[in-house]
mmCIF file of C-alpha atoms in Angstrom:
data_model
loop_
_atom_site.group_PDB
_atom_site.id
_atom_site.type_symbol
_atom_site.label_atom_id
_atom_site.label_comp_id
_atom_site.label_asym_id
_atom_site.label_seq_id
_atom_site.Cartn_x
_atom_site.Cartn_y
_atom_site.Cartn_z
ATOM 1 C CA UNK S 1 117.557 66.780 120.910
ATOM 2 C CA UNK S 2 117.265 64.124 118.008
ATOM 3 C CA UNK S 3 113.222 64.057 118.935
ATOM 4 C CA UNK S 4 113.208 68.177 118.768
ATOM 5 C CA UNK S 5 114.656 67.867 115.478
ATOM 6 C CA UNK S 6 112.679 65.316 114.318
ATOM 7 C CA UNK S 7 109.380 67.303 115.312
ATOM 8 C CA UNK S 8 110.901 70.553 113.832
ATOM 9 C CA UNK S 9 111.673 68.712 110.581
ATOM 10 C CA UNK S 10 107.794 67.411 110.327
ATOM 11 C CA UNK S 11 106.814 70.701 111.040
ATOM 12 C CA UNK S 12 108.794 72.044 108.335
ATOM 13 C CA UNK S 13 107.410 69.212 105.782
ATOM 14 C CA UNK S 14 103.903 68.908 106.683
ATOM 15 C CA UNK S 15 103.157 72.629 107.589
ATOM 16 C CA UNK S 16 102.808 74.318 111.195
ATOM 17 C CA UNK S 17 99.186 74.682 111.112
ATOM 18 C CA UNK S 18 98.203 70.277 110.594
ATOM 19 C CA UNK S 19 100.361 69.255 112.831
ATOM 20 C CA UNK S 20 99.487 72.273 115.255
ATOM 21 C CA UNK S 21 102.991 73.062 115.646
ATOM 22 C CA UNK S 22 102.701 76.770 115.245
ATOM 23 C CA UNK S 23 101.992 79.115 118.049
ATOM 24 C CA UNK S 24 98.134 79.185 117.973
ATOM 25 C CA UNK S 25 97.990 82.883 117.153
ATOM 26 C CA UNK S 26 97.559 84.635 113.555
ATOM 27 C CA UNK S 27 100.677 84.900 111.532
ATOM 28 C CA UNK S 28 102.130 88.667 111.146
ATOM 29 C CA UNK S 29 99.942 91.228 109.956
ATOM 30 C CA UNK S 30 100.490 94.179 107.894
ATOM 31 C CA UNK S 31 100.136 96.878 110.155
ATOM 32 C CA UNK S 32 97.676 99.417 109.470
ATOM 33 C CA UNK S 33 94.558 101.497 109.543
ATOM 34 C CA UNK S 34 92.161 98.451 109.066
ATOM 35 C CA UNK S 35 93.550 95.902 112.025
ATOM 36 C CA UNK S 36 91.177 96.231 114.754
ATOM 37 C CA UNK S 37 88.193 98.182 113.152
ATOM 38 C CA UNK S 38 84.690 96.773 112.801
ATOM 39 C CA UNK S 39 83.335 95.902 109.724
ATOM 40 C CA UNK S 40 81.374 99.237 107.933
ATOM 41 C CA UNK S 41 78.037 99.220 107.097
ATOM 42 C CA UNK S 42 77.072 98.822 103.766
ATOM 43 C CA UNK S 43 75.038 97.065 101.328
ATOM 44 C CA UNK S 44 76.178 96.091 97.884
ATOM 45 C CA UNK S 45 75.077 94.849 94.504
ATOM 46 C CA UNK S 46 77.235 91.957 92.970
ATOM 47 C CA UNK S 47 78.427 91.036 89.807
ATOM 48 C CA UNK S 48 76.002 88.845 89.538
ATOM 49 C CA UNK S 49 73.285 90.437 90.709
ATOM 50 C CA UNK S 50 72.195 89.621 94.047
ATOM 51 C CA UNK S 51 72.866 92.120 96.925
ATOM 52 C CA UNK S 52 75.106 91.596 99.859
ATOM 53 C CA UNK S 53 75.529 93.232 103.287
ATOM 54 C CA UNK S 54 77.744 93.655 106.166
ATOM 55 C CA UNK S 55 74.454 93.127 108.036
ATOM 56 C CA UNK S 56 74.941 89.735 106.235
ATOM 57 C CA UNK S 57 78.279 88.865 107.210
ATOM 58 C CA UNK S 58 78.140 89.450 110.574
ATOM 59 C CA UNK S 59 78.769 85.733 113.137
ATOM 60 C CA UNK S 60 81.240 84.336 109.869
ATOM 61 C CA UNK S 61 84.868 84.558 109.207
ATOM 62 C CA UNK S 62 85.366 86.793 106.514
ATOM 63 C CA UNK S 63 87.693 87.348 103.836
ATOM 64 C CA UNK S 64 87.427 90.775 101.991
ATOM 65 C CA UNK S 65 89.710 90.504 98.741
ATOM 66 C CA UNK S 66 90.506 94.305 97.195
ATOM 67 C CA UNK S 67 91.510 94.192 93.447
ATOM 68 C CA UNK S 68 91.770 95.860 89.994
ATOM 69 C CA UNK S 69 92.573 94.577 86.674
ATOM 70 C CA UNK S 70 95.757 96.892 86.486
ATOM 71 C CA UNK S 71 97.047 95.091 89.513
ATOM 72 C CA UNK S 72 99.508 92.780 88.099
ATOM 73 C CA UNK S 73 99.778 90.726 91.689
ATOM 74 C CA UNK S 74 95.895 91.101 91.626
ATOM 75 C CA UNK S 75 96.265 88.218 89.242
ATOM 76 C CA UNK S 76 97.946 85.749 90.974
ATOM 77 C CA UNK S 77 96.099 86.614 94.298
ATOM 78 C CA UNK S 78 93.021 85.860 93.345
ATOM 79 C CA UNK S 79 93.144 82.352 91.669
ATOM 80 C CA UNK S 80 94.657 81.597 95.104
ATOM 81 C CA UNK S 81 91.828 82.947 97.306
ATOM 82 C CA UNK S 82 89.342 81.216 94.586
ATOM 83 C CA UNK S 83 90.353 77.911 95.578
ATOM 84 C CA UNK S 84 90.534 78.747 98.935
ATOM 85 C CA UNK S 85 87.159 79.735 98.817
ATOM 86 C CA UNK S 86 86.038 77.007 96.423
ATOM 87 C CA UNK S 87 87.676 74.470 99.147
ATOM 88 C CA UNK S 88 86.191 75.848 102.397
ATOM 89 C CA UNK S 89 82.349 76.011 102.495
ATOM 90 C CA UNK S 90 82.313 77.714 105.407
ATOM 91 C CA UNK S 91 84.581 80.465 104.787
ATOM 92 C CA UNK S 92 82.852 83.427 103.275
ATOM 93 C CA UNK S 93 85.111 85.385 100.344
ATOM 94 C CA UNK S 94 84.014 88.925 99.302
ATOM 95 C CA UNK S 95 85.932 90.111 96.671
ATOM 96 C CA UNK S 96 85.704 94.604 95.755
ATOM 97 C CA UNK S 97 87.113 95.110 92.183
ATOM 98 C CA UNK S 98 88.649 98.897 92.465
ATOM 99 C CA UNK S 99 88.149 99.470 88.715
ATOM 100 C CA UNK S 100 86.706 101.974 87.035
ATOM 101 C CA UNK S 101 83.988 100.480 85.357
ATOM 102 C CA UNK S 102 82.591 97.735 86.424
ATOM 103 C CA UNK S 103 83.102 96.211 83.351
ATOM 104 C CA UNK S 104 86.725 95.568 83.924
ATOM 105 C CA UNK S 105 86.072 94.213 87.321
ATOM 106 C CA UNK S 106 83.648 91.783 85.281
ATOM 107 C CA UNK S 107 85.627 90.864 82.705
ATOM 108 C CA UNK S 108 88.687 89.871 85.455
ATOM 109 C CA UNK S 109 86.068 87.840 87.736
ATOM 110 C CA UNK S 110 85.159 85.655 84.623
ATOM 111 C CA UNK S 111 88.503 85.717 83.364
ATOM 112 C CA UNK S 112 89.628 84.111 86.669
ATOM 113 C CA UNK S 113 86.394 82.215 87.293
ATOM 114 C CA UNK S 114 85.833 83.819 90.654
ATOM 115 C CA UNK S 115 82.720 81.757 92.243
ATOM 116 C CA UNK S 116 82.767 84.034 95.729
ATOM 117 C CA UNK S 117 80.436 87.466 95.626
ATOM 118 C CA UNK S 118 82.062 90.022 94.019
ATOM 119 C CA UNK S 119 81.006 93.757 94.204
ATOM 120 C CA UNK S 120 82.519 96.908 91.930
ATOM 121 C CA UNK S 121 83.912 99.441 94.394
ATOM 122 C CA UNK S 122 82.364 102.783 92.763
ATOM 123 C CA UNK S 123 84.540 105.546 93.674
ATOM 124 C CA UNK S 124 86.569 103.729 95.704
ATOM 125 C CA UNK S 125 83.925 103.867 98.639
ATOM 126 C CA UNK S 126 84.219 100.443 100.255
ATOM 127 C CA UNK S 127 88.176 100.943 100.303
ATOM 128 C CA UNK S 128 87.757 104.467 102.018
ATOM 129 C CA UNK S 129 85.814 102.446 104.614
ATOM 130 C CA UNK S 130 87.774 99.628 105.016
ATOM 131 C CA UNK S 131 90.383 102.015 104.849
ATOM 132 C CA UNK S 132 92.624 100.061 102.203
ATOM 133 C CA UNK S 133 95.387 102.379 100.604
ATOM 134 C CA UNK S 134 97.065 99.953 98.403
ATOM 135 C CA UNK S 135 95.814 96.798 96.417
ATOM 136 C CA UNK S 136 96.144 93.746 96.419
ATOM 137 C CA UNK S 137 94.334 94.037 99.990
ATOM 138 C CA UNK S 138 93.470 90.677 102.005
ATOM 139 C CA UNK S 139 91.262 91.534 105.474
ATOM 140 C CA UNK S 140 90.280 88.857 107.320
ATOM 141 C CA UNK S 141 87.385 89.685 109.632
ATOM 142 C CA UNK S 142 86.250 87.651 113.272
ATOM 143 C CA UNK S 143 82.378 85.925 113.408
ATOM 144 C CA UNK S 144 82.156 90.111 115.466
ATOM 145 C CA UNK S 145 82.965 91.403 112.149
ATOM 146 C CA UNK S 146 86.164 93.176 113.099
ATOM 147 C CA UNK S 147 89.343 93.177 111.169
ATOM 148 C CA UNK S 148 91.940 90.643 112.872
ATOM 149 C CA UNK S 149 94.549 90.322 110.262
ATOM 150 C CA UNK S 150 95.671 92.040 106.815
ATOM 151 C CA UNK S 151 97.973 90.280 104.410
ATOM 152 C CA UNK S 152 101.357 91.660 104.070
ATOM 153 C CA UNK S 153 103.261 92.157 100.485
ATOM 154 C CA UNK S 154 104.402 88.519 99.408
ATOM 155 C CA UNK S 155 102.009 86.436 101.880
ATOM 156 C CA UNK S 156 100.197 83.679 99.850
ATOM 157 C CA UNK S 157 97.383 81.610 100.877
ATOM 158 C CA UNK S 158 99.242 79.424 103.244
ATOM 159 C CA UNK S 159 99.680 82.593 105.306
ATOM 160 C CA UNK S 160 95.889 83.458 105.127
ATOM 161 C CA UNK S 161 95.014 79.602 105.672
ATOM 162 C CA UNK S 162 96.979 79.761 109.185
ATOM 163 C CA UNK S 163 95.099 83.050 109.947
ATOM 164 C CA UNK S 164 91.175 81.589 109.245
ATOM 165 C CA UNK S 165 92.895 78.273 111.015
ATOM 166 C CA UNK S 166 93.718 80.857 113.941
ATOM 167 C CA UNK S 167 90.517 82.715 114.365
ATOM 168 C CA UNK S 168 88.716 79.611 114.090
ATOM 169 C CA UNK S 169 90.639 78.007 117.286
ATOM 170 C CA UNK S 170 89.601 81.530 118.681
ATOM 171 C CA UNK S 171 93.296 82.682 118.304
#
């Protein structure tokens, strides 16, 4: 009982997914439309200029980070999933600004200092396809390119850490 408690208590301290006290499996999703649906086709210019695909995607984990600058949550999301991104190489962060102009979307990315690809959404496209109906929207897509997990309202990164941590153990 005492050692139970013990290894409950470093659970609690350290976190479930170092000491591999957790399930194995990806923390609660939002249900919804997305969960379960391969990754649409498409090809994008970023911010920045260069173009990305889904073509281009395809065999990594995947993070696909909806925003807008009128999303008040929008801006405490994404300094989170920056420094995810800026701390994990290997983890590929696409963020889809759901602004008007692309302007705005600019202006937030350098405002926040956003180093992963970011694309404006014109028209709201990419969300039709991905199927997002409310923002902020975190997807997390398998190496196949299909959507495994969706952030609910209130998860923070520590939720999307244990997912990536998941579907990298192949959970």
């Amino acid at each position: 009982m005492l050692l139970r408690l013990a290894r409950v208590l470093a659970c609690w301290i350290v976190g479930a997914a170092a000491l591999g006290c957790a399930a194995g499996g990806l923390p609660p999703s939002e249900p919804g439309p997305a969960l379960g649906r391969s990754l649409p086709e498409f090809t994008r210019r970023t911010l920045a200029g260069s173009s990305i695909s889904s073509e281009a995607l395809r065999g990594k984990i995947v993070v696909v980070e909806f925003f807008a600058q009128y999303c008040k949550p929008c801006w405490t999301a994404l300094p989170q999933v920056q420094r995810l991104a800026a701390g994990d190489p290997e983890l590929v962060v696409l963020g889809v600004g759901e602004d008007e102009f692309a302007s705005e979307t600019e202006m937030m990315a350098q405002q926040l200092g956003l180093s992963f690809p970011v694309v404006h959404d014109a028209g709201n496209g990419l969300a039709a396809r991905f199927r997002v109906g409310k923002i902020p929207a975190t997807l997390l897509l398998d190496r196949s390119g299909v959507v495994r997990w969706q952030a609910r309202p209130g998860d923070g990164v520590v939720e999307l850490r244990r997912a990536v941590a998941a579907l990298r153990s192949g959970g």
